[in-house]
């Protein structure tokens, strides 16, 4: 078996394992209680600022949940690589994301790399070594000008969000935003 075929087979096997761990991608919209709470309090906060509710996206939720597990199980955030980094242990392209934003497209393309979502995704992330509650994550993002701007569609994020995904796992809270609406495939007749 040539190396490229082996790599492809290994990536597909890893994706099957990841899907089994968190549920099928089509079921990813099923949020844990803390994920649902995080979604609800973000929407409540947006409403208090007269911003519309963002529809929950199965694809972006899947990406958020997979990335949270990757952060816990494979620790790609180390050294200069921050929380937006992805390991080399899954069916995705490895990415060391640094504060200079040099690899921004590698992160933004994760939704289309892992799902049928057609556009870029934009992630905000929070972490606490003692676990993280939805309220703690929201407070962290509210106190960070860049994260707050992303949640509130301000600054460079003025274009409205039409999709959102939520993932919380063992101390990590991740939210992915997208401009494109979630398009669900229609069953064949």
mmCIF file of C-alpha atoms in Angstrom:
data_model
loop_
_atom_site.group_PDB
_atom_site.id
_atom_site.type_symbol
_atom_site.label_atom_id
_atom_site.label_comp_id
_atom_site.label_asym_id
_atom_site.label_seq_id
_atom_site.Cartn_x
_atom_site.Cartn_y
_atom_site.Cartn_z
ATOM 1 C CA UNK A 1 0.000 0.000 0.000
ATOM 2 C CA UNK A 2 1.538 3.357 -0.943
ATOM 3 C CA UNK A 3 2.086 6.029 1.723
ATOM 4 C CA UNK A 4 -0.645 8.384 0.435
ATOM 5 C CA UNK A 5 -3.258 5.607 0.486
ATOM 6 C CA UNK A 6 -2.125 4.509 3.981
ATOM 7 C CA UNK A 7 -2.446 8.079 5.212
ATOM 8 C CA UNK A 8 -5.935 8.403 3.722
ATOM 9 C CA UNK A 9 -7.063 5.106 5.289
ATOM 10 C CA UNK A 10 -5.616 6.131 8.680
ATOM 11 C CA UNK A 11 -7.348 9.528 8.573
ATOM 12 C CA UNK A 12 -10.690 7.909 7.745
ATOM 13 C CA UNK A 13 -10.253 5.415 10.582
ATOM 14 C CA UNK A 14 -9.474 8.242 13.013
ATOM 15 C CA UNK A 15 -12.536 10.166 11.846
ATOM 16 C CA UNK A 16 -14.717 7.093 12.457
ATOM 17 C CA UNK A 17 -13.278 6.793 15.976
ATOM 18 C CA UNK A 18 -13.852 10.502 16.689
ATOM 19 C CA UNK A 19 -17.409 10.340 15.404
ATOM 20 C CA UNK A 20 -18.075 7.324 17.607
ATOM 21 C CA UNK A 21 -16.644 9.219 20.592
ATOM 22 C CA UNK A 22 -18.865 12.279 20.221
ATOM 23 C CA UNK A 23 -21.768 10.928 18.232
ATOM 24 C CA UNK A 24 -22.493 11.041 14.539
ATOM 25 C CA UNK A 25 -21.955 14.416 12.879
ATOM 26 C CA UNK A 26 -25.662 14.570 12.149
ATOM 27 C CA UNK A 27 -26.316 14.256 15.903
ATOM 28 C CA UNK A 28 -23.704 16.864 16.860
ATOM 29 C CA UNK A 29 -26.400 19.464 17.348
ATOM 30 C CA UNK A 30 -27.339 17.516 20.446
ATOM 31 C CA UNK A 31 -25.623 19.633 23.033
ATOM 32 C CA UNK A 32 -24.641 18.661 26.548
ATOM 33 C CA UNK A 33 -26.399 20.616 29.292
ATOM 34 C CA UNK A 34 -23.400 22.944 29.690
ATOM 35 C CA UNK A 35 -23.121 23.470 25.925
ATOM 36 C CA UNK A 36 -26.817 24.321 25.744
ATOM 37 C CA UNK A 37 -26.389 26.722 28.653
ATOM 38 C CA UNK A 38 -23.447 28.415 26.920
ATOM 39 C CA UNK A 39 -25.489 28.815 23.734
ATOM 40 C CA UNK A 40 -28.429 30.219 25.734
ATOM 41 C CA UNK A 41 -26.379 32.758 27.699
ATOM 42 C CA UNK A 42 -24.546 33.961 24.585
ATOM 43 C CA UNK A 43 -27.898 34.473 22.851
ATOM 44 C CA UNK A 44 -29.294 36.237 25.944
ATOM 45 C CA UNK A 45 -26.248 38.506 26.008
ATOM 46 C CA UNK A 46 -26.599 39.260 22.290
ATOM 47 C CA UNK A 47 -30.306 40.007 22.786
ATOM 48 C CA UNK A 48 -29.433 42.473 25.578
ATOM 49 C CA UNK A 49 -27.302 44.266 22.965
ATOM 50 C CA UNK A 50 -30.178 44.174 20.440
ATOM 51 C CA UNK A 51 -28.464 41.576 18.254
ATOM 52 C CA UNK A 52 -30.320 38.656 16.658
ATOM 53 C CA UNK A 53 -30.192 35.037 17.734
ATOM 54 C CA UNK A 54 -27.734 32.937 15.729
ATOM 55 C CA UNK A 55 -29.052 29.576 14.488
ATOM 56 C CA UNK A 56 -27.268 26.543 15.886
ATOM 57 C CA UNK A 57 -25.231 24.717 13.232
ATOM 58 C CA UNK A 58 -24.687 20.961 13.294
ATOM 59 C CA UNK A 59 -21.469 21.368 11.301
ATOM 60 C CA UNK A 60 -19.962 24.105 13.458
ATOM 61 C CA UNK A 61 -21.011 22.280 16.634
ATOM 62 C CA UNK A 62 -19.308 19.155 15.333
ATOM 63 C CA UNK A 63 -16.106 21.145 14.672
ATOM 64 C CA UNK A 64 -16.277 22.749 18.141
ATOM 65 C CA UNK A 65 -16.787 19.396 19.862
ATOM 66 C CA UNK A 66 -14.026 17.647 17.885
ATOM 67 C CA UNK A 67 -11.609 20.499 18.504
ATOM 68 C CA UNK A 68 -12.326 20.521 22.246
ATOM 69 C CA UNK A 69 -11.488 16.803 22.404
ATOM 70 C CA UNK A 70 -8.355 17.317 20.309
ATOM 71 C CA UNK A 71 -7.185 20.026 22.720
ATOM 72 C CA UNK A 72 -7.695 17.720 25.713
ATOM 73 C CA UNK A 73 -6.479 14.435 24.258
ATOM 74 C CA UNK A 74 -3.633 15.596 21.999
ATOM 75 C CA UNK A 75 -2.489 18.919 23.538
ATOM 76 C CA UNK A 76 -1.689 20.891 20.371
ATOM 77 C CA UNK A 77 -1.711 24.133 22.431
ATOM 78 C CA UNK A 78 1.843 24.263 23.761
ATOM 79 C CA UNK A 79 4.847 26.518 23.359
ATOM 80 C CA UNK A 80 3.881 29.286 20.959
ATOM 81 C CA UNK A 81 0.860 27.292 19.668
ATOM 82 C CA UNK A 82 -2.327 28.690 21.245
ATOM 83 C CA UNK A 83 -5.839 27.278 21.780
ATOM 84 C CA UNK A 84 -6.728 27.596 18.083
ATOM 85 C CA UNK A 85 -4.078 24.979 17.208
ATOM 86 C CA UNK A 86 -4.907 21.473 15.943
ATOM 87 C CA UNK A 87 -2.826 18.344 16.473
ATOM 88 C CA UNK A 88 -1.532 15.935 13.839
ATOM 89 C CA UNK A 89 -3.645 13.144 15.386
ATOM 90 C CA UNK A 90 -6.832 13.373 13.337
ATOM 91 C CA UNK A 91 -8.356 13.548 9.868
ATOM 92 C CA UNK A 92 -7.538 17.253 9.569
ATOM 93 C CA UNK A 93 -4.516 19.356 8.700
ATOM 94 C CA UNK A 94 -2.224 20.024 11.632
ATOM 95 C CA UNK A 95 -1.973 23.682 12.589
ATOM 96 C CA UNK A 96 0.136 25.580 15.118
ATOM 97 C CA UNK A 97 -1.768 28.820 15.515
ATOM 98 C CA UNK A 98 0.342 31.656 16.887
ATOM 99 C CA UNK A 99 -0.452 35.133 18.135
ATOM 100 C CA UNK A 100 0.798 36.666 14.864
ATOM 101 C CA UNK A 101 -2.165 34.981 13.063
ATOM 102 C CA UNK A 102 0.179 33.561 10.408
ATOM 103 C CA UNK A 103 -1.890 30.373 9.976
ATOM 104 C CA UNK A 104 -5.336 31.948 10.115
ATOM 105 C CA UNK A 105 -6.631 30.214 6.961
ATOM 106 C CA UNK A 106 -5.703 26.781 8.377
ATOM 107 C CA UNK A 107 -8.042 27.442 11.301
ATOM 108 C CA UNK A 108 -10.802 29.207 9.372
ATOM 109 C CA UNK A 109 -11.008 26.304 6.891
ATOM 110 C CA UNK A 110 -11.586 23.607 9.548
ATOM 111 C CA UNK A 111 -15.407 23.550 9.081
ATOM 112 C CA UNK A 112 -15.113 22.871 5.334
ATOM 113 C CA UNK A 113 -12.265 20.414 5.958
ATOM 114 C CA UNK A 114 -14.306 18.344 8.449
ATOM 115 C CA UNK A 115 -17.922 18.900 7.367
ATOM 116 C CA UNK A 116 -20.074 20.021 4.463
ATOM 117 C CA UNK A 117 -20.182 23.588 5.824
ATOM 118 C CA UNK A 118 -19.391 25.803 2.834
ATOM 119 C CA UNK A 119 -17.699 28.773 4.471
ATOM 120 C CA UNK A 120 -15.023 29.704 6.905
ATOM 121 C CA UNK A 121 -15.523 29.321 10.646
ATOM 122 C CA UNK A 122 -14.237 31.722 13.268
ATOM 123 C CA UNK A 123 -13.443 30.369 16.719
ATOM 124 C CA UNK A 124 -13.327 31.852 20.179
ATOM 125 C CA UNK A 125 -11.819 29.660 22.880
ATOM 126 C CA UNK A 126 -11.507 29.695 26.647
ATOM 127 C CA UNK A 127 -9.716 27.354 29.025
ATOM 128 C CA UNK A 128 -9.400 26.849 32.756
ATOM 129 C CA UNK A 129 -7.348 24.163 34.485
ATOM 130 C CA UNK A 130 -10.122 23.808 37.094
ATOM 131 C CA UNK A 131 -12.856 23.147 34.554
ATOM 132 C CA UNK A 132 -14.929 25.871 32.969
ATOM 133 C CA UNK A 133 -18.555 26.843 33.351
ATOM 134 C CA UNK A 134 -20.546 28.552 30.619
ATOM 135 C CA UNK A 135 -20.670 31.708 32.768
ATOM 136 C CA UNK A 136 -16.881 31.724 33.216
ATOM 137 C CA UNK A 137 -16.319 31.320 29.483
ATOM 138 C CA UNK A 138 -18.715 34.152 28.660
ATOM 139 C CA UNK A 139 -17.075 36.447 31.225
ATOM 140 C CA UNK A 140 -13.625 35.669 29.763
ATOM 141 C CA UNK A 141 -14.842 36.548 26.271
ATOM 142 C CA UNK A 142 -16.640 39.676 27.441
ATOM 143 C CA UNK A 143 -13.386 40.934 29.016
ATOM 144 C CA UNK A 144 -11.325 40.302 25.864
ATOM 145 C CA UNK A 145 -11.823 42.977 23.214
ATOM 146 C CA UNK A 146 -11.161 40.631 20.273
ATOM 147 C CA UNK A 147 -13.410 37.821 21.527
ATOM 148 C CA UNK A 148 -16.115 40.286 22.518
ATOM 149 C CA UNK A 149 -16.044 41.917 19.070
ATOM 150 C CA UNK A 150 -16.464 38.484 17.468
ATOM 151 C CA UNK A 151 -19.491 37.623 19.653
ATOM 152 C CA UNK A 152 -21.073 41.051 19.098
ATOM 153 C CA UNK A 153 -20.474 41.476 15.347
ATOM 154 C CA UNK A 154 -18.362 44.567 15.818
ATOM 155 C CA UNK A 155 -15.032 45.766 14.452
ATOM 156 C CA UNK A 156 -13.766 43.413 11.767
ATOM 157 C CA UNK A 157 -16.661 41.033 12.577
ATOM 158 C CA UNK A 158 -19.465 43.420 11.507
ATOM 159 C CA UNK A 159 -21.007 41.022 8.986
ATOM 160 C CA UNK A 160 -23.828 39.095 10.745
ATOM 161 C CA UNK A 161 -23.361 35.520 11.919
ATOM 162 C CA UNK A 162 -25.759 32.989 10.386
ATOM 163 C CA UNK A 163 -24.446 29.882 12.147
ATOM 164 C CA UNK A 164 -22.896 28.992 15.502
ATOM 165 C CA UNK A 165 -21.441 25.840 17.027
ATOM 166 C CA UNK A 166 -20.683 25.077 20.669
ATOM 167 C CA UNK A 167 -18.266 22.635 22.305
ATOM 168 C CA UNK A 168 -17.303 22.228 25.961
ATOM 169 C CA UNK A 169 -15.015 19.461 27.161
ATOM 170 C CA UNK A 170 -12.819 19.080 30.263
ATOM 171 C CA UNK A 171 -11.909 22.720 30.843
ATOM 172 C CA UNK A 172 -12.220 23.980 27.272
ATOM 173 C CA UNK A 173 -15.103 26.036 25.882
ATOM 174 C CA UNK A 174 -15.187 26.689 22.142
ATOM 175 C CA UNK A 175 -17.608 28.624 19.988
ATOM 176 C CA UNK A 176 -17.429 28.679 16.201
ATOM 177 C CA UNK A 177 -19.201 31.376 14.196
ATOM 178 C CA UNK A 178 -19.967 31.387 10.475
ATOM 179 C CA UNK A 179 -21.423 33.814 7.966
ATOM 180 C CA UNK A 180 -22.992 31.117 5.767
ATOM 181 C CA UNK A 181 -26.228 29.483 6.803
ATOM 182 C CA UNK A 182 -26.197 25.767 7.547
ATOM 183 C CA UNK A 183 -27.420 23.940 4.453
ATOM 184 C CA UNK A 184 -28.942 20.574 5.175
ATOM 185 C CA UNK A 185 -28.813 17.973 2.427
ATOM 186 C CA UNK A 186 -32.131 16.803 1.138
ATOM 187 C CA UNK A 187 -32.856 13.071 1.089
ATOM 188 C CA UNK A 188 -32.960 11.362 -2.298
ATOM 189 C CA UNK A 189 -36.400 10.449 -3.568
#
